[in-house]
Amino acid sequence: MHNLLDHFSRATDTLADLGLRHGRVPLSAIQWYSRTCMFWTLLLIGLVGIPALHASGAVSIETVNQLGRYLCFAIAALSLDLVWGYGGMLCLCQFLFFSLGGYAMGMFCAHHGGPEGVIDAVNWGKIPACLFVVYPGGVGESQDQWTVPFFWKPFWNIWTTLILGIVIPGVVAAVIGFFVFRSRVRGVFFAVLTQAIVLAFWLVVCMNNMKLGGTNGLTRFDRIILDSRENISITIAPQKLAEANLEAAAVREAVEKKAMEISQAYIEQVEKKRQLLTRNFASPPAVNVDAVPIEVRGSNSAMMIRLARSIHVWKVLAVFEELTVAEQQRLSDIAEVKIAGYDLNNKNVKLALYLLTVIVLVAVFLLCQLLMKSRIGRVLIAVRDNESRLRFSGYRPYVFKMLVFGISGAIAGLGGMLYAPQMKIFTPTNLEPKESIAVVIFVAVGGRATLSGPIFGALVVSYLYSLLTSHSPDAWPIVLGLLFILVTLYLPGGLMGIWQSWVSLAISQKTVRSSTGVINSTEAQQDRIDVRLAVVGILAVTFGFSAAWGLGEYARPWDDGLMAQRNGSSVVVGLILMLTAVSALLQVLAGLGLITGRVWGSMILKRTLPISIGLSVTAVGWLFFVGTLRSGIADWGTTGFTRVSELVSTVPHLPVLTLWSAAALFYFHRFLSRQAVRTTVAADAAEDQTDEALPDASAVQDRASQLARIVAKQKIGPSKSTLDNSLLEVRGVKVVFDGFKALDVAEFSAGYYDLNVIIGPNGAGKTTLCDVISGKTPVTEGQVHLGGHQITGLTEADIARLGVGRKFQTPTVFDSLTVYGNMELAIPGRHRLVNNVGIRPSAAERLKIEEILARVKLLEHAEKDVRHLSHGQRQWLEISMLILSDPRLLLVDEPAAGLTDEETILTAELLLELKAEHSVIVIEHDMEFVRLLNSSVTVLNEGSVMAQGEMQAIEKDPAVIEAYLGR
């Protein structure tokens, strides 16, 4: 037995070594392909693969058309990702902008579709068929008095329609953004407001008197024309012409003769309309007249009849079809007579619209990617992370939010324009609030702030919707809710978060054991861990693949699968089992990671194990508790046990997967979590600690030298201001909150190139005074002057642009940006929108940033995300941003809070250096830090100035001791 175990141990050890030595090479290759080639692969599939499948007959044109519509939803989801994923603004009216573009294209298609309708009273053109059937005139008006509504007229031309279909949604979004963002409405209030807007718009559009088709919407989409006029094409068949013993010239002569008759009838029609309008109106409106109402172009065998807009093309078509060109020979007998244009029912046109949608989606994706990588994109991310910080940096966030919201609306409108001709109908149902909420689900499922995630989410959710509603419509709301809950709880980064985790993994070769065979105790322990990890990985691959295959075969929605039964319970259970199969596939991926010795394998497995257990229990619970309700309460338990037993016996993979997941989860908590993960995390932590920017030993000075340097800096500079007037003057300022007087300062001033420290107990009004100076809190009474100019009542951004920089108690930086990105946003003179379009930092600005970061020991962390910095480093970064913005007055609130002794001394030295170029006001509780600054001190108590003077005098003041220092 001992020999058998020893043999098994050596075999598993060899397997682990092989995996560790050679398993990373194919993984690295796959990861490289995923990073660099996946975009082009998907683009090739969309532009070449799908059309090729259609050409081979494997995919029908209806499926291609359906995929094109899903891609239109993806464009709308991509537009929402700009404002929600990157800007943090949850918009619940995105389909409003989508519908504005859809209505624009729908009005164009309605102009050129359907034989119904008459030429309007002023001879402008034919009333669209969908508008004609809902009575477009006023009460009591006859058809002779009906006119095409003025707002329909610009959408006759395709090129005008394309422009308006983008501009109108963009302008509407920008106008909404101006009033909403300027009023600083955000968060849940912004979401509720946008949903109210789309609800109101939906109710208005549903009204018939809005002349948009009412609840019927816009219909009769037949074709798309690129010309500014309607055309009728006549293509003569030579064989039929010879059989009729006719000449093409004779046919041409008959056509031209009929055209002359139509032209004469047009002139008579215009005169009749003039007479009718003269009888009905005291000041009759002008009648539209075309100088050349009809033209015959082209050769004798291929003629093109070009019609004025005010000629009924469908009636003219019927006339020419019935035109007699010889005895008992009509024109339609020897020629193909049809209205020119791209028929929306034609397969080639449907395929072309799909390809156009793919191209537009790629173009929009690249545009959004370019925008997010630009300076405007970084400002938008900063708005999401900390809008207040950006405002105190001199920016007006509402301007950037309004711009991106407008761009988002224009992109959504573009998606709507592509959707309308592929759907061939556009109704107010697209404006219902649930459609905008569906776009939010697209983005959430796919992954926020990823750009590719919303596209993937739109395709996945739309396909599930089509699949389930065709089999079991009642199950879709339940499935959608479960999907949203699962993504929220287990995949906060969405489905694309898994992909990004994969492509960002650091797959590197590591040494397994020395070639000499000499292994110390640590290496031996690690080898034993590697062996156990390899065994767990093999089991995960085995059980995961088996369960995924078995569950997928049982629950599949085709042939004799469970979901093919098309009843509510089977569809829901089948979908749960399919999700369980996906979870099992993730265990296969995790097992491969464990075999190759990577920590990400254990991390993925630990996450998928409880998901597999939870989904299995959910499936069984649904069958037992919900799926048996129709059997009645009496037979509930018996029927439930029967159905569960049938499931377990038919699909043994489910209980096996559940038992394996439970055992592996227990094993992880008992072994992997305490040993394998701890060992690797310790190694990673040691590596990260090496990367942390600790000063070299030669660069670290002893405390005495540092204090001596600070004392020297305290003596630098004049004892009084170099200017006669104060930079800052606060006169008679009072701030009252609901009857409570928070601040009552009769007089306070700060000179040029001076350092002032404000101390006092909690609630004394120190931060409120800074809020008043920086514009965050409005004053009840009094005035604040900066450099001789009154700044009372100005916004935070205006005051910041005048030269006031603010540092808060808690470091307020932009966590999603790098250190360098944070500094770049603080460059002076870049606060306006026009200064953020395509402008990169100059060489001098980059040098300045590097000098400041080097001074606070952050240069080596320049490309690191701010969320990974320590508290002290974040403090220094915020101060560095203030220094770079070059304000005249610095308001620094508790800079020493949470710092070590070394960091405190460095911060004091930095503030004393700033005194040479700026005026500085420091709020602080740390009296040791205040003594290091050795500057003028102001004591606030209960909102009023208690004492002012040097620190030595303040420390001896009995009132100050009693109110603050003695505590």
Short mmCIF file of C-alpha atoms in Angstrom, two decimals, residues 492-917:
data_model
loop_
_atom_site.label_atom_id
_atom_site.label_comp_id
_atom_site.label_asym_id
_atom_site.label_seq_id
_atom_site.Cartn_x
_atom_site.Cartn_y
_atom_site.Cartn_z
CA PRO A 492 -20.14 43.09 -11.00
CA GLY A 493 -17.80 43.65 -13.94
CA GLY A 494 -20.23 41.94 -16.31
CA LEU A 495 -19.44 39.15 -18.73
CA MET A 496 -16.68 41.20 -20.27
CA GLY A 497 -15.07 41.45 -16.84
CA ILE A 498 -14.18 37.74 -17.14
CA TRP A 499 -12.59 38.40 -20.51
CA GLN A 500 -10.61 41.36 -19.24
CA SER A 501 -9.38 39.31 -16.29
CA TRP A 502 -8.15 36.69 -18.72
CA VAL A 503 -6.32 39.04 -21.10
CA SER A 504 -4.74 40.93 -18.17
CA LEU A 505 -3.34 37.84 -16.46
CA ALA A 506 0.42 37.74 -16.06
CA ILE A 507 1.28 34.27 -17.34
CA SER A 508 4.99 33.82 -16.72
CA GLN A 509 7.34 30.87 -16.37
CA LYS A 510 8.49 30.10 -12.86
CA THR A 511 11.14 27.69 -11.63
CA VAL A 512 9.75 24.43 -10.34
CA ARG A 513 12.77 22.88 -8.73
CA SER A 514 16.53 23.10 -9.01
CA SER A 515 18.34 20.95 -11.54
CA THR A 516 20.60 19.54 -8.83
CA GLY A 517 17.69 18.04 -6.98
CA VAL A 518 18.58 19.84 -3.76
CA ILE A 519 15.36 21.21 -2.33
CA ASN A 520 15.06 23.09 0.93
CA SER A 521 12.06 22.79 3.21
CA THR A 522 10.25 25.78 1.68
CA GLU A 523 10.67 24.42 -1.85
CA ALA A 524 9.52 20.99 -0.75
CA GLN A 525 6.41 22.46 0.86
CA GLN A 526 5.67 24.44 -2.28
CA ASP A 527 6.10 21.34 -4.41
CA ARG A 528 3.62 19.45 -2.25
CA ILE A 529 1.18 22.33 -2.66
CA ASP A 530 1.74 22.27 -6.43
CA VAL A 531 0.99 18.54 -6.50
CA ARG A 532 -2.26 19.01 -4.60
CA LEU A 533 -3.22 21.93 -6.84
CA ALA A 534 -2.54 19.80 -9.91
CA VAL A 535 -4.76 16.99 -8.57
CA VAL A 536 -7.57 19.42 -7.80
CA GLY A 537 -7.13 20.93 -11.26
CA ILE A 538 -7.43 17.54 -12.97
CA LEU A 539 -10.60 16.78 -11.00
CA ALA A 540 -12.04 20.21 -11.82
CA VAL A 541 -11.40 19.68 -15.54
CA THR A 542 -12.90 16.17 -15.44
CA PHE A 543 -16.04 16.96 -13.45
CA GLY A 544 -16.53 20.34 -15.09
CA PHE A 545 -16.34 19.07 -18.66
CA SER A 546 -18.55 16.07 -17.92
CA ALA A 547 -21.21 18.20 -16.20
CA ALA A 548 -21.14 20.88 -18.89
CA TRP A 549 -21.65 18.31 -21.65
CA GLY A 550 -24.39 16.38 -19.86
CA LEU A 551 -26.38 19.39 -18.68
CA GLY A 552 -26.10 21.09 -22.05
CA GLU A 553 -27.37 18.01 -23.87
CA TYR A 554 -30.31 17.63 -21.49
CA ALA A 555 -31.40 21.28 -21.40
CA ARG A 556 -30.81 22.25 -25.05
CA PRO A 557 -33.63 24.22 -26.73
CA TRP A 558 -33.76 22.04 -29.87
CA ASP A 559 -34.66 18.44 -30.79
CA ASP A 560 -35.87 16.65 -27.66
CA GLY A 561 -34.16 18.94 -25.13
CA LEU A 562 -35.89 20.24 -22.03
CA MET A 563 -36.23 23.82 -23.27
CA ALA A 564 -37.76 22.58 -26.54
CA GLN A 565 -40.94 21.59 -24.62
CA ARG A 566 -41.89 25.30 -24.63
CA ASN A 567 -43.71 25.48 -21.32
CA GLY A 568 -42.86 27.92 -18.54
CA SER A 569 -41.37 25.51 -16.01
CA SER A 570 -39.26 23.57 -18.51
CA VAL A 571 -37.85 26.74 -20.04
CA VAL A 572 -36.92 28.21 -16.66
CA VAL A 573 -35.35 24.99 -15.38
CA GLY A 574 -33.63 24.46 -18.71
CA LEU A 575 -32.13 27.93 -18.60
CA ILE A 576 -30.92 27.38 -15.03
CA LEU A 577 -29.29 24.13 -16.11
CA MET A 578 -27.66 25.87 -19.08
CA LEU A 579 -26.22 28.48 -16.68
CA THR A 580 -25.02 25.61 -14.50
CA ALA A 581 -23.31 24.14 -17.57
CA VAL A 582 -21.57 27.48 -18.16
CA SER A 583 -20.44 27.47 -14.53
CA ALA A 584 -19.07 23.96 -15.06
CA LEU A 585 -17.14 25.17 -18.12
CA LEU A 586 -15.61 27.88 -15.96
CA GLN A 587 -14.43 25.11 -13.64
CA VAL A 588 -12.65 23.58 -16.63
CA LEU A 589 -10.86 26.88 -17.18
CA ALA A 590 -10.03 27.09 -13.47
CA GLY A 591 -8.72 23.53 -13.51
CA LEU A 592 -6.36 24.36 -16.36
CA GLY A 593 -5.10 27.27 -14.32
CA LEU A 594 -4.49 25.05 -11.32
CA ILE A 595 -2.65 22.47 -13.41
CA THR A 596 -0.34 25.18 -14.73
CA GLY A 597 0.27 26.48 -11.21
CA ARG A 598 -1.43 29.88 -11.40
CA VAL A 599 -3.28 31.56 -8.55
CA TRP A 600 -5.99 32.82 -10.89
CA GLY A 601 -7.07 29.20 -11.31
CA SER A 602 -7.85 28.88 -7.60
CA MET A 603 -9.56 32.29 -7.60
CA ILE A 604 -11.86 31.35 -10.48
CA LEU A 605 -12.62 27.95 -8.98
CA LYS A 606 -13.47 29.44 -5.58
CA ARG A 607 -15.95 31.77 -7.28
CA THR A 608 -17.57 29.18 -9.53
CA LEU A 609 -18.00 26.48 -6.91
CA PRO A 610 -20.70 28.32 -4.90
CA ILE A 611 -22.36 29.42 -8.16
CA SER A 612 -22.61 25.80 -9.29
CA ILE A 613 -24.08 24.76 -5.95
CA GLY A 614 -26.50 27.69 -5.92
CA LEU A 615 -27.75 27.04 -9.46
CA SER A 616 -28.21 23.33 -8.75
CA VAL A 617 -30.22 24.07 -5.61
CA THR A 618 -32.24 26.66 -7.53
CA ALA A 619 -33.15 24.14 -10.24
CA VAL A 620 -34.23 21.55 -7.71
CA GLY A 621 -36.10 24.14 -5.65
CA TRP A 622 -37.96 25.41 -8.71
CA LEU A 623 -39.09 21.90 -9.65
CA PHE A 624 -40.15 21.09 -6.10
CA PHE A 625 -41.78 24.33 -4.94
CA VAL A 626 -42.82 26.29 -8.04
CA GLY A 627 -43.06 23.85 -10.91
CA THR A 628 -45.61 21.71 -9.04
CA LEU A 629 -48.10 24.42 -8.06
CA ARG A 630 -50.52 23.38 -10.78
CA SER A 631 -50.87 19.94 -9.18
CA GLY A 632 -52.47 21.44 -6.11
CA ILE A 633 -51.40 21.70 -2.48
CA ALA A 634 -52.40 18.13 -1.65
CA ASP A 635 -50.09 16.53 -4.21
CA TRP A 636 -47.42 19.18 -3.92
CA GLY A 637 -44.83 17.16 -2.01
CA THR A 638 -45.37 13.90 -3.93
CA THR A 639 -45.21 15.58 -7.33
CA GLY A 640 -42.18 17.61 -6.31
CA PHE A 641 -40.23 14.56 -5.15
CA THR A 642 -41.19 12.73 -8.33
CA ARG A 643 -39.99 15.50 -10.64
CA VAL A 644 -36.78 16.01 -8.70
CA SER A 645 -36.09 12.25 -8.75
CA GLU A 646 -36.67 12.18 -12.52
CA LEU A 647 -34.23 15.04 -12.98
CA VAL A 648 -31.52 13.45 -10.81
CA SER A 649 -31.91 10.03 -12.42
CA THR A 650 -32.02 11.44 -15.95
CA VAL A 651 -29.14 13.85 -15.45
CA PRO A 652 -26.77 12.36 -12.84
CA HIS A 653 -24.26 15.05 -13.79
CA LEU A 654 -26.20 17.54 -11.65
CA PRO A 655 -25.83 15.81 -8.26
CA VAL A 656 -22.26 14.78 -9.12
CA LEU A 657 -21.37 18.39 -9.92
CA THR A 658 -23.06 19.55 -6.71
CA LEU A 659 -21.25 17.01 -4.51
CA TRP A 660 -17.92 17.72 -6.16
CA SER A 661 -18.42 21.48 -5.79
CA ALA A 662 -19.31 21.15 -2.11
CA ALA A 663 -16.33 18.90 -1.39
CA ALA A 664 -13.92 21.10 -3.34
CA LEU A 665 -15.27 24.23 -1.65
CA PHE A 666 -14.67 22.64 1.76
CA TYR A 667 -11.20 21.59 0.64
CA PHE A 668 -10.39 25.10 -0.48
CA HIS A 669 -11.31 26.60 2.84
CA ARG A 670 -9.32 23.98 4.73
CA PHE A 671 -6.23 23.88 2.55
CA LEU A 672 -5.96 26.17 -0.45
CA SER A 673 -7.15 29.32 1.29
CA ARG A 674 -4.69 28.83 4.14
CA GLN A 675 -1.67 27.45 2.30
CA ALA A 676 -1.52 27.80 -1.47
CA VAL A 677 -3.16 31.16 -1.77
CA ARG A 678 -1.37 32.49 1.29
CA THR A 679 2.02 31.42 -0.10
CA THR A 680 1.43 33.08 -3.46
CA VAL A 681 -0.10 36.21 -1.99
CA ALA A 682 2.88 36.54 0.32
CA ALA A 683 5.20 36.33 -2.67
CA ASP A 684 3.15 38.89 -4.57
CA ALA A 685 3.04 41.16 -1.54
CA ALA A 686 6.82 40.94 -1.21
CA GLU A 687 7.14 41.89 -4.87
CA ASP A 688 4.69 44.77 -4.47
CA GLN A 689 6.53 45.93 -1.38
CA THR A 690 9.72 46.00 -3.42
CA ASP A 691 7.92 48.17 -5.95
CA GLU A 692 6.74 50.59 -3.26
CA ALA A 693 8.70 53.80 -3.43
CA LEU A 694 10.63 53.74 -0.20
CA PRO A 695 13.63 56.04 -0.24
CA ASP A 696 17.05 54.49 -0.52
CA ALA A 697 19.01 54.26 2.71
CA SER A 698 21.50 56.84 1.46
CA ALA A 699 18.67 59.27 0.73
CA VAL A 700 17.00 59.03 4.14
CA GLN A 701 18.19 61.67 6.58
CA ASP A 702 17.99 61.42 10.32
CA ARG A 703 15.25 63.26 12.14
CA ALA A 704 17.57 65.93 13.53
CA SER A 705 18.78 66.92 10.06
CA GLN A 706 15.22 67.11 8.75
CA LEU A 707 14.08 69.30 11.63
CA ALA A 708 17.08 71.56 11.14
CA ARG A 709 16.16 71.98 7.49
CA ILE A 710 12.58 72.89 8.40
CA VAL A 711 13.82 75.50 10.91
CA ALA A 712 15.96 77.01 8.14
CA LYS A 713 12.97 77.20 5.83
CA GLN A 714 10.91 78.91 8.54
CA LYS A 715 13.39 81.80 8.48
CA ILE A 716 13.21 82.23 4.70
CA GLY A 717 11.08 85.13 3.42
CA PRO A 718 10.02 88.48 4.77
CA SER A 719 8.36 88.78 8.14
CA LYS A 720 5.57 90.84 6.51
CA SER A 721 3.81 90.68 3.18
CA THR A 722 5.72 91.99 0.20
CA LEU A 723 2.52 93.79 -0.89
CA ASP A 724 0.63 96.37 1.07
CA ASN A 725 -2.80 94.81 0.54
CA SER A 726 -3.94 91.41 1.71
CA LEU A 727 -4.59 88.71 -0.86
CA LEU A 728 -7.66 87.40 0.98
CA GLU A 729 -10.11 89.41 3.04
CA VAL A 730 -13.14 87.99 4.83
CA ARG A 731 -15.45 90.71 6.13
CA GLY A 732 -18.49 90.18 8.32
CA VAL A 733 -19.20 86.71 7.01
CA LYS A 734 -22.04 84.77 8.63
CA VAL A 735 -23.30 81.33 7.70
CA VAL A 736 -26.55 80.07 9.21
CA PHE A 737 -27.92 76.54 8.72
CA ASP A 738 -31.59 76.23 9.75
CA GLY A 739 -31.20 78.79 12.51
CA PHE A 740 -27.81 77.48 13.67
CA LYS A 741 -24.97 79.97 13.26
CA ALA A 742 -22.09 77.90 11.91
CA LEU A 743 -19.77 80.82 11.14
CA ASP A 744 -19.52 84.43 12.32
CA VAL A 745 -16.18 85.97 11.30
CA ALA A 746 -15.97 89.74 11.57
CA GLU A 747 -12.57 89.98 9.89
CA PHE A 748 -9.96 87.57 8.62
CA SER A 749 -7.19 88.16 6.11
CA ALA A 750 -4.21 86.44 4.52
CA GLY A 751 -1.33 88.24 2.90
CA TYR A 752 0.61 87.51 -0.21
CA TYR A 753 3.22 84.74 0.17
CA ASP A 754 2.10 84.09 3.72
CA LEU A 755 1.34 80.91 5.63
CA ASN A 756 -1.56 80.95 8.07
CA VAL A 757 -2.66 78.10 10.32
CA ILE A 758 -6.24 77.81 11.59
CA ILE A 759 -6.83 75.66 14.66
CA GLY A 760 -9.79 75.04 16.91
CA PRO A 761 -12.02 72.32 18.34
CA ASN A 762 -14.31 70.20 16.21
CA GLY A 763 -17.33 72.17 15.03
CA ALA A 764 -15.51 75.49 15.39
CA GLY A 765 -16.18 76.42 11.73
CA LYS A 766 -12.71 75.84 10.26
CA THR A 767 -13.86 73.77 7.30
CA THR A 768 -16.91 75.99 6.86
CA LEU A 769 -14.62 79.00 6.48
CA CYS A 770 -12.72 77.18 3.73
CA ASP A 771 -16.05 76.22 2.13
CA VAL A 772 -17.05 79.89 2.07
CA ILE A 773 -13.74 81.01 0.56
CA SER A 774 -13.81 78.29 -2.12
CA GLY A 775 -17.49 78.83 -2.99
CA LYS A 776 -18.85 75.52 -1.75
CA THR A 777 -21.05 77.12 0.92
CA PRO A 778 -22.95 80.36 0.23
CA VAL A 779 -22.76 83.09 2.86
CA THR A 780 -25.79 84.38 4.71
CA GLU A 781 -24.15 87.75 5.21
CA GLY A 782 -20.79 89.37 4.45
CA GLN A 783 -18.28 89.47 1.64
CA VAL A 784 -15.12 87.66 0.57
CA HIS A 785 -12.48 89.44 -1.51
CA LEU A 786 -9.57 87.86 -3.35
CA GLY A 787 -6.91 90.17 -4.72
CA GLY A 788 -9.26 93.13 -4.44
CA HIS A 789 -12.11 91.39 -6.35
CA GLN A 790 -15.28 90.24 -4.63
CA ILE A 791 -15.80 86.49 -5.07
CA THR A 792 -18.93 86.14 -2.94
CA GLY A 793 -21.59 84.21 -4.84
CA LEU A 794 -19.27 82.84 -7.53
CA THR A 795 -19.22 79.11 -8.28
CA GLU A 796 -16.42 76.83 -7.15
CA ALA A 797 -15.05 76.61 -10.69
CA ASP A 798 -14.99 80.40 -11.11
CA ILE A 799 -13.21 80.89 -7.80
CA ALA A 800 -10.71 78.14 -8.65
CA ARG A 801 -9.96 79.86 -11.96
CA LEU A 802 -9.31 83.10 -10.04
CA GLY A 803 -6.55 81.33 -8.12
CA VAL A 804 -7.96 79.44 -5.12
CA GLY A 805 -6.87 75.82 -4.71
CA ARG A 806 -8.56 73.50 -2.22
CA LYS A 807 -7.34 70.35 -0.47
CA PHE A 808 -9.92 68.49 1.60
CA GLN A 809 -9.60 66.57 4.86
CA THR A 810 -9.88 63.23 3.07
CA PRO A 811 -7.75 63.07 -0.08
CA THR A 812 -10.02 63.73 -3.05
CA VAL A 813 -8.32 62.33 -6.11
CA PHE A 814 -9.53 60.36 -9.12
CA ASP A 815 -9.09 56.69 -8.29
CA SER A 816 -9.70 55.31 -11.78
CA LEU A 817 -6.94 57.41 -13.32
CA THR A 818 -3.20 57.02 -12.98
CA VAL A 819 -1.06 59.37 -10.91
CA TYR A 820 0.11 61.04 -14.10
CA GLY A 821 -3.50 61.29 -15.34
CA ASN A 822 -4.51 63.07 -12.13
CA MET A 823 -1.65 65.50 -12.52
CA GLU A 824 -2.49 66.11 -16.16
CA LEU A 825 -5.99 67.28 -15.21
CA ALA A 826 -4.44 69.89 -12.90
CA ILE A 827 -2.43 71.61 -15.64
CA PRO A 828 -3.40 75.30 -15.51
CA GLY A 829 -5.31 76.78 -18.44
CA ARG A 830 -6.94 73.48 -19.45
CA HIS A 831 -10.23 73.94 -17.63
CA ARG A 832 -12.34 74.95 -20.63
CA LEU A 833 -13.84 72.42 -22.99
CA VAL A 834 -12.09 73.78 -26.08
CA ASN A 835 -8.74 73.41 -24.31
CA ASN A 836 -9.33 69.68 -23.82
CA VAL A 837 -9.87 68.70 -27.46
CA GLY A 838 -6.84 67.00 -28.95
CA ILE A 839 -4.28 68.88 -26.84
CA ARG A 840 -1.47 66.95 -25.19
CA PRO A 841 0.80 68.27 -22.46
CA SER A 842 3.78 70.17 -23.77
CA ALA A 843 7.35 69.16 -22.97
CA ALA A 844 7.57 71.92 -20.35
CA GLU A 845 4.35 70.75 -18.71
CA ARG A 846 5.52 67.14 -18.63
CA LEU A 847 8.81 68.23 -17.09
CA LYS A 848 6.96 70.25 -14.46
CA ILE A 849 4.79 67.25 -13.58
CA GLU A 850 7.83 64.98 -13.26
CA GLU A 851 9.62 67.50 -11.03
CA ILE A 852 6.66 67.78 -8.65
CA LEU A 853 6.12 64.01 -8.51
CA ALA A 854 9.81 63.46 -7.87
CA ARG A 855 9.67 65.97 -5.00
CA VAL A 856 6.94 63.96 -3.23
CA LYS A 857 8.46 60.58 -4.20
CA LEU A 858 5.63 59.63 -6.57
CA LEU A 859 7.47 59.70 -9.88
CA GLU A 860 8.08 55.95 -9.83
CA HIS A 861 4.30 55.47 -9.36
CA ALA A 862 3.32 57.78 -12.22
CA GLU A 863 1.63 55.00 -14.25
CA LYS A 864 -0.03 53.33 -11.26
CA ASP A 865 -3.76 53.71 -10.63
CA VAL A 866 -4.42 56.04 -7.71
CA ARG A 867 -6.60 53.50 -5.91
CA HIS A 868 -3.45 51.45 -5.23
CA LEU A 869 -1.66 54.29 -3.39
CA SER A 870 -1.33 54.58 0.36
CA HIS A 871 -3.11 57.28 2.34
CA GLY A 872 0.01 59.43 2.62
CA GLN A 873 0.73 59.13 -1.08
CA ARG A 874 -2.80 60.20 -1.89
CA GLN A 875 -2.35 63.24 0.36
CA TRP A 876 0.83 64.19 -1.47
CA LEU A 877 -0.80 63.64 -4.84
CA GLU A 878 -3.63 66.02 -3.99
CA ILE A 879 -1.14 68.64 -2.80
CA SER A 880 0.92 68.06 -5.95
CA MET A 881 -2.14 68.69 -8.09
CA LEU A 882 -2.68 71.97 -6.27
CA ILE A 883 0.92 72.99 -6.79
CA LEU A 884 0.74 72.22 -10.50
CA SER A 885 -2.44 74.26 -10.92
CA ASP A 886 -0.42 77.27 -9.65
CA PRO A 887 -3.09 78.99 -7.52
CA ARG A 888 -2.48 82.21 -5.64
CA LEU A 889 -4.12 80.85 -2.48
CA LEU A 890 -3.89 77.28 -1.17
CA LEU A 891 -6.52 76.00 1.28
CA VAL A 892 -5.08 72.86 2.89
CA ASP A 893 -7.39 70.99 5.25
CA GLU A 894 -5.62 68.66 7.75
CA PRO A 895 -2.66 67.64 5.58
CA ALA A 896 -0.99 65.64 8.38
CA ALA A 897 -4.00 63.44 9.16
CA GLY A 898 -3.09 59.76 9.02
CA LEU A 899 0.57 60.32 8.13
CA THR A 900 3.62 58.70 9.65
CA ASP A 901 6.30 60.83 11.34
CA GLU A 902 8.46 60.72 8.22
CA GLU A 903 5.53 61.74 6.01
CA THR A 904 4.52 64.50 8.43
CA ILE A 905 7.99 66.07 8.32
CA LEU A 906 8.05 65.84 4.51
CA THR A 907 4.61 67.51 4.30
CA ALA A 908 5.66 70.34 6.64
CA GLU A 909 8.79 70.93 4.57
CA LEU A 910 6.72 71.00 1.39
CA LEU A 911 4.24 73.55 2.79
CA LEU A 912 7.06 75.82 3.91
CA GLU A 913 8.52 75.66 0.41
CA LEU A 914 5.15 76.60 -1.08
CA LYS A 915 5.14 79.75 1.03
CA ALA A 916 7.72 81.27 -1.31
CA GLU A 917 5.31 81.17 -4.29
#
